[in-house]
Amino acid sequence: MRRVRSTLSSPGYPIVIAAGANLFLLFCFLVWAPVHKLPRYGVNVYSPESHFVMDSYNRDNLHIITICPGETPRVYAEGVLLNGSWDALSAKLDEWAAATTGRKEDTTILIECDPTVSAGTQQKIIDMVLLRQFTCSLVGRPATN
């Protein structure tokens, strides 16, 4: 049996250590990278804003209603979710009507609808606002291209 000897001048341990360190760094990256891509549940409600100013509103008599899609639409008044949607919205509008001093026409209700909300739902809320003699405005979204 013949014996085989290495012709390398030094042992290959540095190469093995470098390969092991690279594998460790790769493992750390593969574990760490997807951590920052967690799914987010729920919905964030923001007040409508735009750099297009068409009219100025008296902010003392301004209220914002946000409508989000769903089997039963989620309705937010001033950023607070109204549970029970239609009855709670009606109660909130009655509360705003009772708190109004002076003419009700001076109070403006801004309605921000998600694009996927049906026109019937949007019209129902507009009717609820107009029945209380408030001024009603819809929030538009300008094209961003």
CSV table of C-alpha atoms in Angstrom, one decimal:
chain,number,residue,atom,x,y,z
A,1,MET,CA,0.0,0.0,0.0
A,2,ARG,CA,1.3,3.4,-1.0
A,3,ARG,CA,1.2,6.3,1.3
A,4,VAL,CA,0.2,9.7,-0.2
A,5,ARG,CA,1.6,12.9,1.3
A,6,SER,CA,0.4,16.5,0.8
A,7,THR,CA,2.6,18.7,-1.2
A,8,LEU,CA,1.1,21.9,0.4
A,9,SER,CA,3.6,23.9,2.4
A,10,SER,CA,1.1,24.6,5.2
A,11,PRO,CA,-2.1,22.8,6.3
A,12,GLY,CA,-5.4,23.9,4.7
A,13,TYR,CA,-7.1,24.9,8.0
A,14,PRO,CA,-7.4,28.6,7.1
A,15,ILE,CA,-9.4,27.7,4.0
A,16,VAL,CA,-11.7,25.5,6.0
A,17,ILE,CA,-12.2,28.2,8.7
A,18,ALA,CA,-12.9,30.8,6.0
A,19,ALA,CA,-15.5,28.5,4.3
A,20,GLY,CA,-17.1,27.9,7.7
A,21,ALA,CA,-17.2,31.6,8.5
A,22,ASN,CA,-18.8,32.3,5.1
A,23,LEU,CA,-21.5,29.6,5.7
A,24,PHE,CA,-22.2,31.0,9.2
A,25,LEU,CA,-22.6,34.5,7.7
A,26,LEU,CA,-24.9,33.1,5.0
A,27,PHE,CA,-27.0,31.3,7.6
A,28,CYS,CA,-27.3,34.5,9.7
A,29,PHE,CA,-28.4,36.5,6.7
A,30,LEU,CA,-31.0,33.9,5.6
A,31,VAL,CA,-32.4,33.9,9.1
A,32,TRP,CA,-32.3,37.7,9.6
A,33,ALA,CA,-33.5,38.9,6.2
A,34,PRO,CA,-37.2,37.8,6.3
A,35,VAL,CA,-37.7,39.0,9.8
A,36,HIS,CA,-38.4,42.6,8.6
A,37,LYS,CA,-41.0,41.4,6.1
A,38,LEU,CA,-43.8,40.5,8.5
A,39,PRO,CA,-47.4,40.9,7.3
A,40,ARG,CA,-49.4,43.7,8.7
A,41,TYR,CA,-53.0,43.2,9.7
A,42,GLY,CA,-55.7,45.7,10.2
A,43,VAL,CA,-56.2,49.1,8.5
A,44,ASN,CA,-54.6,52.5,9.1
A,45,VAL,CA,-57.0,55.4,9.0
A,46,TYR,CA,-55.5,58.8,8.1
A,47,SER,CA,-57.2,62.1,7.9
A,48,PRO,CA,-57.6,63.2,4.2
A,49,GLU,CA,-54.9,65.6,3.0
A,50,SER,CA,-54.0,67.1,-0.3
A,51,HIS,CA,-51.8,69.8,-1.6
A,52,PHE,CA,-54.6,70.9,-3.9
A,53,VAL,CA,-56.7,73.5,-2.1
A,54,MET,CA,-60.0,74.3,-3.7
A,55,ASP,CA,-61.8,75.9,-0.8
A,56,SER,CA,-61.0,76.7,2.8
A,57,TYR,CA,-63.2,75.3,5.6
A,58,ASN,CA,-63.9,76.6,9.1
A,59,ARG,CA,-62.1,73.9,11.1
A,60,ASP,CA,-64.2,74.6,14.1
A,61,ASN,CA,-67.2,73.2,12.3
A,62,LEU,CA,-65.5,70.4,10.3
A,63,HIS,CA,-65.9,66.7,10.8
A,64,ILE,CA,-64.4,63.8,8.8
A,65,ILE,CA,-66.0,60.5,8.1
A,66,THR,CA,-63.9,57.7,6.6
A,67,ILE,CA,-65.5,54.7,5.0
A,68,CYS,CA,-63.5,51.4,4.5
A,69,PRO,CA,-64.7,48.4,2.6
A,70,GLY,CA,-66.1,45.2,4.1
A,71,GLU,CA,-69.2,43.1,4.1
A,72,THR,CA,-70.5,45.6,6.6
A,73,PRO,CA,-68.5,48.8,5.8
A,74,ARG,CA,-66.2,50.1,8.5
A,75,VAL,CA,-67.0,53.7,9.3
A,76,TYR,CA,-64.6,56.0,11.2
A,77,ALA,CA,-65.6,59.3,12.6
A,78,GLU,CA,-62.7,61.6,13.3
A,79,GLY,CA,-60.4,58.5,13.1
A,80,VAL,CA,-62.4,56.5,15.7
A,81,LEU,CA,-64.1,53.2,14.6
A,82,LEU,CA,-67.8,53.3,15.0
A,83,ASN,CA,-69.1,49.9,16.1
A,84,GLY,CA,-72.4,48.9,14.7
A,85,SER,CA,-71.7,51.1,11.7
A,86,TRP,CA,-75.1,52.6,10.7
A,87,ASP,CA,-76.7,53.1,14.1
A,88,ALA,CA,-73.4,54.3,15.6
A,89,LEU,CA,-72.9,56.7,12.6
A,90,SER,CA,-76.5,58.0,13.0
A,91,ALA,CA,-75.8,58.6,16.8
A,92,LYS,CA,-72.6,60.4,16.0
A,93,LEU,CA,-74.3,62.7,13.5
A,94,ASP,CA,-77.0,63.4,16.0
A,95,GLU,CA,-74.3,64.2,18.6
A,96,TRP,CA,-72.6,66.6,16.1
A,97,ALA,CA,-76.0,68.2,15.3
A,98,ALA,CA,-76.7,68.8,19.0
A,99,ALA,CA,-73.3,70.3,19.5
A,100,THR,CA,-73.7,72.7,16.6
A,101,THR,CA,-74.3,76.3,17.6
A,102,GLY,CA,-75.8,78.5,14.9
A,103,ARG,CA,-76.8,77.3,11.5
A,104,LYS,CA,-76.3,73.6,10.7
A,105,GLU,CA,-75.4,74.5,7.1
A,106,ASP,CA,-72.2,76.0,8.5
A,107,THR,CA,-71.0,72.6,9.6
A,108,THR,CA,-69.1,70.7,6.9
A,109,ILE,CA,-68.8,66.9,6.9
A,110,LEU,CA,-66.0,65.6,4.7
A,111,ILE,CA,-66.5,62.0,3.5
A,112,GLU,CA,-63.5,60.0,2.5
A,113,CYS,CA,-64.3,56.7,0.8
A,114,ASP,CA,-62.1,53.9,-0.2
A,115,PRO,CA,-62.3,53.4,-4.0
A,116,THR,CA,-63.7,49.9,-3.4
A,117,VAL,CA,-66.7,51.1,-1.4
A,118,SER,CA,-69.9,50.8,-3.4
A,119,ALA,CA,-71.7,53.8,-4.6
A,120,GLY,CA,-74.9,52.7,-2.7
A,121,THR,CA,-73.0,52.7,0.6
A,122,GLN,CA,-71.5,56.1,-0.2
A,123,GLN,CA,-74.9,57.5,-1.1
A,124,LYS,CA,-76.5,56.2,2.0
A,125,ILE,CA,-74.0,58.0,4.2
A,126,ILE,CA,-74.4,61.2,2.1
A,127,ASP,CA,-78.1,61.0,2.6
A,128,MET,CA,-77.7,60.5,6.4
A,129,VAL,CA,-75.5,63.7,6.5
A,130,LEU,CA,-77.8,65.8,4.3
A,131,LEU,CA,-80.9,64.8,6.3
A,132,ARG,CA,-79.4,66.6,9.3
A,133,GLN,CA,-78.9,69.7,7.1
A,134,PHE,CA,-75.1,69.6,7.2
A,135,THR,CA,-72.9,70.6,4.3
A,136,CYS,CA,-71.4,67.5,2.7
A,137,SER,CA,-68.2,67.3,0.7
A,138,LEU,CA,-66.4,64.3,-0.8
A,139,VAL,CA,-62.7,64.0,-0.5
A,140,GLY,CA,-61.0,63.5,-3.9
A,141,ARG,CA,-57.7,61.9,-4.6
A,142,PRO,CA,-55.6,63.6,-7.3
A,143,ALA,CA,-53.7,61.6,-9.9
A,144,THR,CA,-50.1,61.1,-8.7
A,145,ASN,CA,-48.5,60.3,-12.0
